[in-house]
XYZ file of C-alpha atoms in Angstrom:
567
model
C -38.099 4.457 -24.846
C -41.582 3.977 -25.393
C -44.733 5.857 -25.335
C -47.663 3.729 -23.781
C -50.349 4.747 -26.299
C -48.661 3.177 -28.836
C -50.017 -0.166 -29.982
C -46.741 -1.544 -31.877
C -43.374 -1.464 -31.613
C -42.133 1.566 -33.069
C -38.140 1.451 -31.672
C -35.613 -0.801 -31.656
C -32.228 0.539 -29.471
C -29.016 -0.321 -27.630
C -27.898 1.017 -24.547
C -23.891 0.480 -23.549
C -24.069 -1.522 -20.402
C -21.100 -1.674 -18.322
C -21.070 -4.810 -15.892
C -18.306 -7.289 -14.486
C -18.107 -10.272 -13.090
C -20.498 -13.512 -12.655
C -23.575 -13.901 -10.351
C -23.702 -11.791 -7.522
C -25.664 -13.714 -4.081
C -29.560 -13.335 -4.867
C -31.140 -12.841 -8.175
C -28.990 -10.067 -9.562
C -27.885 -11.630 -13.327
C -25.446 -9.731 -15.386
C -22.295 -11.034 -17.693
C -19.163 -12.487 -16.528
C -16.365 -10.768 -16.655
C -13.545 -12.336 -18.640
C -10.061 -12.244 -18.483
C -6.632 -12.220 -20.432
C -3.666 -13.752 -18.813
C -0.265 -13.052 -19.881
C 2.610 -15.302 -18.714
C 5.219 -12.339 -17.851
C 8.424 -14.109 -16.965
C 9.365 -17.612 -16.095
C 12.052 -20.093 -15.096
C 14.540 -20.259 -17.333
C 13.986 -16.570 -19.291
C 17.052 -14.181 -19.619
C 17.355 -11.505 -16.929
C 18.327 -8.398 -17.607
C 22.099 -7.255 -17.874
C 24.546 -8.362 -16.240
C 23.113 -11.772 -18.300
C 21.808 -14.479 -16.265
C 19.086 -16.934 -16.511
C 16.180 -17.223 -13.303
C 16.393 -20.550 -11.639
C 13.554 -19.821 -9.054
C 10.475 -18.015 -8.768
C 10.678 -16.856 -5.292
C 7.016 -16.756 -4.005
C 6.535 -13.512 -1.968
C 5.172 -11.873 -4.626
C 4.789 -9.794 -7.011
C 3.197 -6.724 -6.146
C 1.704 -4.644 -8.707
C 1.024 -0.849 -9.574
C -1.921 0.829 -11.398
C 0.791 1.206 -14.464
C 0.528 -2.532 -14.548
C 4.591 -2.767 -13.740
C 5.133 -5.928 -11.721
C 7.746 -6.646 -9.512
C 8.726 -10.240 -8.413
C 11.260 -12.344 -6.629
C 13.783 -14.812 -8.463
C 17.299 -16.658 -7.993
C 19.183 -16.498 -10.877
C 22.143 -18.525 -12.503
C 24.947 -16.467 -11.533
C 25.989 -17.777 -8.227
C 22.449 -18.597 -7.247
C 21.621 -14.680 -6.314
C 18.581 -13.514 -5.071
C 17.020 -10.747 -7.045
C 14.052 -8.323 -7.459
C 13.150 -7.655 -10.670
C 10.950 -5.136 -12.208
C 9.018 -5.272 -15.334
C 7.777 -2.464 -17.302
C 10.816 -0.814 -17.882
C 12.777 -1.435 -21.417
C 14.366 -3.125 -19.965
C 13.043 -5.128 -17.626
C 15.335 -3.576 -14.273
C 17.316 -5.224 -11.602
C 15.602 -2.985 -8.504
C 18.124 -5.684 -6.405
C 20.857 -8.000 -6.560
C 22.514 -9.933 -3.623
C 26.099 -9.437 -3.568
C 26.009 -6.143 -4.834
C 27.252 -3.227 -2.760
C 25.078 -1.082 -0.623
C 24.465 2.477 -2.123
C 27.009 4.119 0.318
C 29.868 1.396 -0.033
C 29.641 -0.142 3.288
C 28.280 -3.948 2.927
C 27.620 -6.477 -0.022
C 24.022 -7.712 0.059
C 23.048 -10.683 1.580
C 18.731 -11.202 0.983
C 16.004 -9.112 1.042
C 12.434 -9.009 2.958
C 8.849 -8.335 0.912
C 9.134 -5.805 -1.641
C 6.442 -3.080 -3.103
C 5.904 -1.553 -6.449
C 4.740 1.833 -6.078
C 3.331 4.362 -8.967
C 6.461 4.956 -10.347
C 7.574 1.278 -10.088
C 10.002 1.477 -7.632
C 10.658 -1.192 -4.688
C 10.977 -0.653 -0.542
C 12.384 -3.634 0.703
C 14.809 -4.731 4.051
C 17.643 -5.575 3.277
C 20.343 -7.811 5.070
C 24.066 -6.633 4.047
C 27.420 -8.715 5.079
C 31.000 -7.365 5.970
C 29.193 -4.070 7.313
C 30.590 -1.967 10.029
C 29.300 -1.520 12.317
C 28.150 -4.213 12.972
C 24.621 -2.537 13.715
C 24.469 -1.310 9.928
C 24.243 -5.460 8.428
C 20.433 -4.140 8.026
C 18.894 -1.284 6.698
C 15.359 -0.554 4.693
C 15.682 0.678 0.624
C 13.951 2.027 -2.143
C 15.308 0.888 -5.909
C 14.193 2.692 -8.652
C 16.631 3.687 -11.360
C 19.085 3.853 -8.423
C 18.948 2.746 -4.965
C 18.437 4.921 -1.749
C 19.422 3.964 1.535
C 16.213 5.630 3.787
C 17.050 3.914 6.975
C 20.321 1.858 8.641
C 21.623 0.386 11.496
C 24.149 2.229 12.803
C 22.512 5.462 11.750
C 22.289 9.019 13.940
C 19.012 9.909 14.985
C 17.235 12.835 14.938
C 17.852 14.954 17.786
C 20.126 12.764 19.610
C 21.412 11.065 21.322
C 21.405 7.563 19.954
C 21.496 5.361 17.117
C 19.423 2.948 15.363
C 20.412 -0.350 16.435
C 17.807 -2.504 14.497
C 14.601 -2.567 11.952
C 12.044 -3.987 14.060
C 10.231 -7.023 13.054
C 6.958 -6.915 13.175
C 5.442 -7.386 9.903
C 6.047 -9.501 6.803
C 8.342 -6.468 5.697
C 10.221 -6.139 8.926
C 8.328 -2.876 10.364
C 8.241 -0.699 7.386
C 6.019 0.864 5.106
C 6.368 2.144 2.238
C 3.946 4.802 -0.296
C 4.101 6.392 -3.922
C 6.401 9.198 -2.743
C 9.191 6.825 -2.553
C 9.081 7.136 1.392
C 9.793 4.413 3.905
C 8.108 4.868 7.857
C 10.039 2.053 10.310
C 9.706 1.371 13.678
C 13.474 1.152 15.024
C 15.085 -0.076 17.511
C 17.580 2.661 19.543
C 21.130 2.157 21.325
C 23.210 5.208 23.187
C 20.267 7.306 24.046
C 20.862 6.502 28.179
C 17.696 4.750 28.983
C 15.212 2.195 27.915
C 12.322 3.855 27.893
C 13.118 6.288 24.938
C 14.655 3.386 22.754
C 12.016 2.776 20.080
C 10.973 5.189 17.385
C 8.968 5.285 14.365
C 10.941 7.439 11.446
C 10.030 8.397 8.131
C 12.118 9.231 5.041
C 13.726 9.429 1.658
C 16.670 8.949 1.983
C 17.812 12.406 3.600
C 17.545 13.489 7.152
C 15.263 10.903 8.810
C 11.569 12.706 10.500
C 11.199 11.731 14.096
C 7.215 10.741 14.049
C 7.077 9.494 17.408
C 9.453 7.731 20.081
C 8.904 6.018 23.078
C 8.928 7.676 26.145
C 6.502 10.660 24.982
C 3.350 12.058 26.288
C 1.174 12.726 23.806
C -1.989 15.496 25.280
C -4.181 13.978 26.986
C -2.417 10.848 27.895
C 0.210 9.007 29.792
C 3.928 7.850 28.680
C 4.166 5.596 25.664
C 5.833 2.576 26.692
C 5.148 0.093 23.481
C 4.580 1.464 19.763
C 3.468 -1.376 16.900
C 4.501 -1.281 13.545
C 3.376 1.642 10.928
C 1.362 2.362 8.017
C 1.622 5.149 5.987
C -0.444 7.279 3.130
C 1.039 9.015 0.036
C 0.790 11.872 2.055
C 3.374 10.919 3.821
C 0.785 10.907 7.112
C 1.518 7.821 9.570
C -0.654 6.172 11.728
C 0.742 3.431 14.443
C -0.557 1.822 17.406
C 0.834 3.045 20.793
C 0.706 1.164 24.629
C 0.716 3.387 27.315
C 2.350 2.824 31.423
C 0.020 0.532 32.986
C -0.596 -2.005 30.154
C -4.272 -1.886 29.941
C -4.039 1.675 27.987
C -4.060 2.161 23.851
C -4.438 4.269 21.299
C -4.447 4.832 17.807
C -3.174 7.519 16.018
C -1.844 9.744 13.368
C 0.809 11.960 12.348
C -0.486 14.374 9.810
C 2.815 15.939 9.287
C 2.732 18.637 11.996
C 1.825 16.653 15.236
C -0.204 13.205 16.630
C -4.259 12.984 15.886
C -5.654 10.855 18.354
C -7.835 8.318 16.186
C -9.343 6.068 19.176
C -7.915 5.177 22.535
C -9.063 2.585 25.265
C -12.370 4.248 26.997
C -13.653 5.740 23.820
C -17.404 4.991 24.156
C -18.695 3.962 21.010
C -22.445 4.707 19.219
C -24.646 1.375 20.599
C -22.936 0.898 23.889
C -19.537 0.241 24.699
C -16.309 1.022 25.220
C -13.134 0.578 23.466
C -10.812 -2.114 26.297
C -8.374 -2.769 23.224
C -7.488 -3.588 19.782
C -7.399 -6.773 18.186
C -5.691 -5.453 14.935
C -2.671 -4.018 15.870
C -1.216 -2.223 12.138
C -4.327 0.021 10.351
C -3.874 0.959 6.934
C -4.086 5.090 6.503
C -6.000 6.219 3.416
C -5.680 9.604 2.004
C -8.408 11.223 3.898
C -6.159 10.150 6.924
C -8.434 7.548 8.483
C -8.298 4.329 9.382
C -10.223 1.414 10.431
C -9.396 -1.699 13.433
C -11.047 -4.449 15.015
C -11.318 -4.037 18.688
C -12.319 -5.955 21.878
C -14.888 -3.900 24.810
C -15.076 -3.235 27.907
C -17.578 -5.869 29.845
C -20.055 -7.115 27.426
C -20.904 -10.397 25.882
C -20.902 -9.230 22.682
C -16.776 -7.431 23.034
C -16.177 -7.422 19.489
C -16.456 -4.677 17.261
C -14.623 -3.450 13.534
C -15.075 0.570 13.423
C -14.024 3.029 10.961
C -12.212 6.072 12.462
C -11.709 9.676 11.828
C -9.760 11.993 13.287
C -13.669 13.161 15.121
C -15.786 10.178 14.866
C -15.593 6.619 15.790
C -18.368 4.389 13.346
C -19.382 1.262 14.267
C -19.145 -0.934 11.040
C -20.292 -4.148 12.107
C -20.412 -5.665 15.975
C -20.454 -9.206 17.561
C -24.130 -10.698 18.293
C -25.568 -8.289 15.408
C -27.338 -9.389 12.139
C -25.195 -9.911 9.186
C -25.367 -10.072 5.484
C -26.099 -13.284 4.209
C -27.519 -14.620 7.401
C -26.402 -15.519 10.743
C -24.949 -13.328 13.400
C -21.389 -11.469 13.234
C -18.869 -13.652 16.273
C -15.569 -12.210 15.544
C -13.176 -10.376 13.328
C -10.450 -11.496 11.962
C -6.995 -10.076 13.414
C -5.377 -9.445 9.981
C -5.701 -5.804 9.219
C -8.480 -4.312 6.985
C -8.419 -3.320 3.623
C -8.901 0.332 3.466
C -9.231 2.512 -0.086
C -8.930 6.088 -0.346
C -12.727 6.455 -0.515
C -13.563 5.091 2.689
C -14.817 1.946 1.622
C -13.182 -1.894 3.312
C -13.068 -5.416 2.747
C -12.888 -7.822 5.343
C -12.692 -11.287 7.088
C -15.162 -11.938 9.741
C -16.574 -15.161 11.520
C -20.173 -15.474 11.198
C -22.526 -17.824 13.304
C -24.668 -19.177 10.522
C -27.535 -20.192 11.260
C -27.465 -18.097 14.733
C -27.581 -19.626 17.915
C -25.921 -22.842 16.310
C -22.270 -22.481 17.232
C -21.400 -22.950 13.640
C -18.706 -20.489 12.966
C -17.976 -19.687 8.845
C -15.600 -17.387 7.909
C -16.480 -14.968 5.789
C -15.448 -11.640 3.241
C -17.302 -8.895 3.090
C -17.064 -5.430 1.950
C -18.349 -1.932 3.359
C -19.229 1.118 1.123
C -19.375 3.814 4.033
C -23.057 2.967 4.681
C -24.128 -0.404 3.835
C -22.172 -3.940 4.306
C -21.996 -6.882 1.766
C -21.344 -10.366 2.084
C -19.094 -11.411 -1.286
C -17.744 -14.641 0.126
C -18.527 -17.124 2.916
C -17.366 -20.675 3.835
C -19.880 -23.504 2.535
C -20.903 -21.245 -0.665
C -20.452 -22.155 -4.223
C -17.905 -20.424 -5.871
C -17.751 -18.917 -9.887
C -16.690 -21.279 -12.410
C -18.114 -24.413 -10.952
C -20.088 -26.641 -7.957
C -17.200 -26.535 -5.130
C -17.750 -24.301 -1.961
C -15.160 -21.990 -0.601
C -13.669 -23.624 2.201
C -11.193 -21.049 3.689
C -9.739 -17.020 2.296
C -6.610 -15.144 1.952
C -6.435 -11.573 2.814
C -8.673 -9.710 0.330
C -7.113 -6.905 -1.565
C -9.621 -3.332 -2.744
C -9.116 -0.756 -5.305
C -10.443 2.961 -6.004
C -13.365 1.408 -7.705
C -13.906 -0.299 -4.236
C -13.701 -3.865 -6.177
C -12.221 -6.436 -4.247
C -9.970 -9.298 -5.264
C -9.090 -12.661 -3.029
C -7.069 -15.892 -2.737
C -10.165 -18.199 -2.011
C -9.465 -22.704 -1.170
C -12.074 -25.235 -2.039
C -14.149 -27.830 0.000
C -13.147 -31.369 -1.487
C -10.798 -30.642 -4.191
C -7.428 -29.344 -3.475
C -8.100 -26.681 -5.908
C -7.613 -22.828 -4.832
C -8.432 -19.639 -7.058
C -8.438 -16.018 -7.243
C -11.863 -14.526 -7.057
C -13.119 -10.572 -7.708
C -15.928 -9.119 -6.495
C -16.923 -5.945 -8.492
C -18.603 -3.569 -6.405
C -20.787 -1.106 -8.797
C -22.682 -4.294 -9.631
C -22.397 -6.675 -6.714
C -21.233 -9.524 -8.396
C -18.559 -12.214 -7.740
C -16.805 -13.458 -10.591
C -13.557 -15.967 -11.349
C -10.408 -14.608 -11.882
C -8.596 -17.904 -12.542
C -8.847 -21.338 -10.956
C -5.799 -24.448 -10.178
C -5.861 -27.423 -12.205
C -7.440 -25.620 -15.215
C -5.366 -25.803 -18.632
C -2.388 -22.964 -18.424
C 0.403 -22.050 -20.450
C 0.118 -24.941 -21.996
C 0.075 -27.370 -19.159
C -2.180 -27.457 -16.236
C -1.984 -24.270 -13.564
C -1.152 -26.459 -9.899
C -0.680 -23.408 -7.668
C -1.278 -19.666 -7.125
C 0.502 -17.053 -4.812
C -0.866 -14.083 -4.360
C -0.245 -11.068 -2.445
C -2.073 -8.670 -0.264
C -0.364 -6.457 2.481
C -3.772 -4.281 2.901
C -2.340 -2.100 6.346
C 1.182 -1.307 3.947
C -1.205 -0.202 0.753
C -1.016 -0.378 -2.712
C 2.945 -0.903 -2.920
C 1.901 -4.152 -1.494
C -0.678 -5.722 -3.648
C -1.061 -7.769 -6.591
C -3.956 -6.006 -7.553
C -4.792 -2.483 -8.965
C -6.829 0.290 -9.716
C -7.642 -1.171 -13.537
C -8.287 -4.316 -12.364
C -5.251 -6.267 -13.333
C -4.305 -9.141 -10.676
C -0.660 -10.466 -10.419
C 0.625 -14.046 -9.138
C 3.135 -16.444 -8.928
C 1.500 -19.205 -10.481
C 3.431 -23.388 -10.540
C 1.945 -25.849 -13.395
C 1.626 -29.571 -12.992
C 5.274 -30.319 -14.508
C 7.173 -28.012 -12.106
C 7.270 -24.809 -14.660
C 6.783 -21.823 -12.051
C 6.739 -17.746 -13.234
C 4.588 -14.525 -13.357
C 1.746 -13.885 -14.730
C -0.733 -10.991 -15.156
C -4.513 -11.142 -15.351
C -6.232 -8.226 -17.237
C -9.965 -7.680 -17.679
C -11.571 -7.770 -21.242
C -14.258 -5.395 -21.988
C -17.604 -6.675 -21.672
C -19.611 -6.246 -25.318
C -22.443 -3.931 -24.614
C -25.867 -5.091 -23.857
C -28.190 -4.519 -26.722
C -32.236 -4.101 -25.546
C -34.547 -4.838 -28.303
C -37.969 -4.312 -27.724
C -39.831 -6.978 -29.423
C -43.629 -6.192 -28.915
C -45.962 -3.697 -26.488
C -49.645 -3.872 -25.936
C -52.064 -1.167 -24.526
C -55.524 -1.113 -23.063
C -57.154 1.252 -21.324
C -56.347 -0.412 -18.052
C -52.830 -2.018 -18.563
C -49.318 -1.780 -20.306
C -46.973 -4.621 -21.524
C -44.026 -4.720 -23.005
C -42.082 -7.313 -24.107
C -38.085 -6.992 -25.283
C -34.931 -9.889 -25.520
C -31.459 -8.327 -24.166
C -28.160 -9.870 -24.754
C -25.675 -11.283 -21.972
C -28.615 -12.414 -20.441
C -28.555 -9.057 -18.133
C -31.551 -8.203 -16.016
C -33.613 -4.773 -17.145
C -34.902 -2.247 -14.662
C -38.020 -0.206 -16.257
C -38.683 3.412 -15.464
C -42.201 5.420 -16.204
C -42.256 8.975 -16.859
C -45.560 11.355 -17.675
C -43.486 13.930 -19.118
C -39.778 12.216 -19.928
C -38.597 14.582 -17.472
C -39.313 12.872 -13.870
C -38.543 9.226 -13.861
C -38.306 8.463 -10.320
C -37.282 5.132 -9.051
C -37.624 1.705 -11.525
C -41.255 0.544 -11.335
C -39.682 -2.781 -11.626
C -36.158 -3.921 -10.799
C -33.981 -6.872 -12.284
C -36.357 -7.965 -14.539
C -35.079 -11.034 -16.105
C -38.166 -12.139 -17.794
C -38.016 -9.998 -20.466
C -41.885 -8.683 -20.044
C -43.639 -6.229 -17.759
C -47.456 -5.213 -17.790
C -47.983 -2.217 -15.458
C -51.344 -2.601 -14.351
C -53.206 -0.370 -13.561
C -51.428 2.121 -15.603
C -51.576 5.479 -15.178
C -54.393 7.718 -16.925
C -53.085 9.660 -19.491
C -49.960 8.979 -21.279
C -47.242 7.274 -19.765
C -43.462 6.699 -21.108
C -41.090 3.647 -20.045
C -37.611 3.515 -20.533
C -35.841 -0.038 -20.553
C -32.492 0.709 -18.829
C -29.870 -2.565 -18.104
C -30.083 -3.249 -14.429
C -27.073 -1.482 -12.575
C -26.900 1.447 -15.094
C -27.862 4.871 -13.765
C -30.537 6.873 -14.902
C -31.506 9.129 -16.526
């Protein structure tokens, strides 16, 4: 801090400066956030007991939790069985094994569907079972921890009667479950034996005692007609659902969800929405439900040109978060959303794919990631824009993945190179920043291809990405070598602020500092070190400012590292 009726530099001082990640778009410098990657398991290591050696690296996965236990897909030497394996345990654990015998005796597993990793480290998965009887019970949904738990089963009796479950709809990549940190599975079901067809689907939720009923086909929720088609489910660590629900006449839907002791209407066809319009229908079919029990959807309205909208929904108010024909970040107008479900964190804030007219009025359509914080959008990513790490352009996205701290992590390919990469975008500072990048030196060879996974309406279970930051993927080098590897930020050094020299007149102020990591300075003025306001001049990366005309009296400037609060 310094006084402006001093003539020399009187103080030399540090300030800790807490930034991640690259160049943000604009002007906004800070340091790039680095990375350690740790190869976790490949072909050819030991598995755990009963001995066996992987032979594949299956690639639908791994997903990762905030413990930074990974769970992945292999094939291992003993009879070429599928497997889920969990690390993180001492042990590593077996979570599943194919020919082993279902938790109640009846079946020998066969494969399995996409897996989670929730807090504790435990995996929800489908599961396909041979020599089961009846012949309805050959699939059933699971959750493997230091045992496994059969939650739901072909073959099983429903709630309430009369019936039983006849299949696990499909419907998503994990075959119409979901999954939380509870250890809970919701699953849309097909029913047999309950004397109609219009009361034979059902969403249930459990753990692996009596199954909850959380709606069925055939009801009438207030306020509406019979439900006649229900979409797959999401579900919080609340254990609170939320689904997608067709009513008689076809043209009719609604969103909604269970909070445990009944249905919350979240939007319906005919909502009217703040800047015209009305909801006709929904484009994204599966919401993710955060904590706060809301949810967000793409949606199509009623008569308008511009019929394309993404909102953010509580259980009283319907926001409009960005709509077709509107201004965007980054330029250009906003033309559609994508149909892949948001990603929704806890705190309200999204990531998402959109197609953007760029320039408007041009027809050309470029896809394009961005982010919302609950009041303001960002563009992080768009088609045609050079990526971290080098000169190529991002060419096409994978579904982005966001964490507590509202950071956002992405599968991103590249415009003439047939390289791909995983990308972050760290949302207290607004910058975009390299994860790691194909055909880069790896593990001692050269990294050829990256899987990773984002399930963003299923939750955390279903990511490769967490709450500290860590990213998890399936990586394949040049010579065929595949495995598992984990990505872990470093911390950034500090950024030091030295002022090197200040100058007073009567009329003017200038000071004049160097700053390591090459971070931009904001500069506050204070009359009594007490009110500082708002920066008198933002993102300075020219390492000088003269306020002129300064203020009469005495004034005080603090030099503060641009994206730090303060005081």
């Amino acid at each position: 801090m310094v006084s402006g009726d001093m003539k020399r530099p009187t103080h030399l001082f540090s300030v800790a400066l807490a930034l991640a990640a690259g160049l943000a778009f604009g002007s906004h410098w800070c340091p790039a956030q680095s990375y350690t990657t740790t190869v976790l398991r490949k072909l050819g290591d030991s598995s755990p007991p009963p001995s066996a050696t992987y032979t594949q690296i299956l690639d639908n996965g791994p997903t990762l939790n905030n413990s930074g236990r990974v769970n992945f897909g292999v094939r291992l030497s003993t009879n070429n069985q599928a497997a889920i394996i969990g690390t993180g345990f001492i042990p590593d654990a077996i979570l599943f094994r194919q020919e082993s015998a279902a938790p109640d005796g009846n079946g020998t597993f066969v494969s399995f569907s996409q897996f989670g990793c929730n807090k504790a480290g435990a995996s929800a998965f489908v599961g396909t079972l041979s020599g089961a009887s009846p012949s309805d019970a050959l699939k059933g949904a699971f959750v493997s921890l230091d045992s496994m738990v059969q939650v739901i089963r072909g073959g099983q009796s429903i709630p309430g009667g009369p019936g039983t479950i006849s299949a696990i709809s499909a419907g998503t990549p994990v075959g119409g479950i979901a999954t939380n940190s509870l250890g809970e599975i919701a699953g849309r079901v097909q029913l047999q034996g309950t004397g109609s067809s219009t009361n034979d689907v059902a969403i249930y939720r459990g753990n692996g005692g009596p199954l909850t009923e959380v709606v069925r086909k055939g009801q009438s929720p207030p306020g509406a007609t019979t439900i006649v088609e229900l979409e797959a489910p999401s579900m919080n660590d609340l254990s609170e659902v939320a689904f997608l629900a067709r009513f008689t006449g076809g043209t009719t839907y609604a969103y909604y969800v269970h909070d445990g002791t009944g249905l919350v209407e979240m939007a319906r066809s005919g909502d009217a929405l703040t800047g015209g319009g009305q909801i006709a229908d929904f484009d994204t079919t599966e919401s993710p439900v955060n904590i706060e029990g809301n949810i967000a959807f793409a949606a199509r309205l009623v008569g308008t040109t511009n019929d394309r909208v993404l909102v953010h929904a509580t259980d009283s108010n319907l926001t409009v978060i960005a709509r077709k024909g509107t201004s965007a970040p980054g330029g250009g107008i906003f033309f559609d959303f994508s149909t892949t479900p948001v990603a929704l964190n806890d705190s309200d804030e999204l990531a998402f794919q959109a197609r953007v007219e760029n320039p408007a009025g041009t027809g050309t359509l470029l896809d394009t990631l961005f982010t919302w914080d609950g009041d303001t959008l960002h563009r992080i990513a768009a088609k045609g824009v050079v990526a971290p790490g080098g000169s190529d352009q991002f060419s096409g996205f994978g579904n982005p993945a966001i964490n507590a701290d509202g950071d956002v992590v992405f599968f991103a390919s590249l415009f003439g190179t047939s390289d791909t990469g995983l990308f972050i975008y760290n949302a207290s500072t607004g910058t975009l920043g390299q994860v790691i990048r194909t055909f880069t030196p790896f593990a001692g060879n050269e990294l050829n291809s990256i899987n990773f996974l984002s399930l963003p309406h299923l939750g955390s279970p279903f990511n490769g990405f967490n709450d500290s930051g860590q990213v998890a993927f399936r990586y394949r080098l040049t010579n065929g070598q595949t495995g598992i590897a984990l990505c872990s930020p470093n911390p950034i050094p500090p950024a030091i602020i030295t002022v090197e020299s200040t100058e007073h007149t009567a009329s003017e102020f200038t000071v004049t500092w160097s700053i390591s990591n090459n971070a931009g300075v904001d500069v506050y003025r204070s009359s009594d070190l007490t009110a500082w306001g708002t920066p008198v001049s933002t993102n300075n990366i020219a390492d000088t400012f003269t306020d002129s005309p300064r203020p009469a009296g005495t004034a005080f400037y603090a030099l503060v590292p641009s994206g730090q609060s303060f005081p």
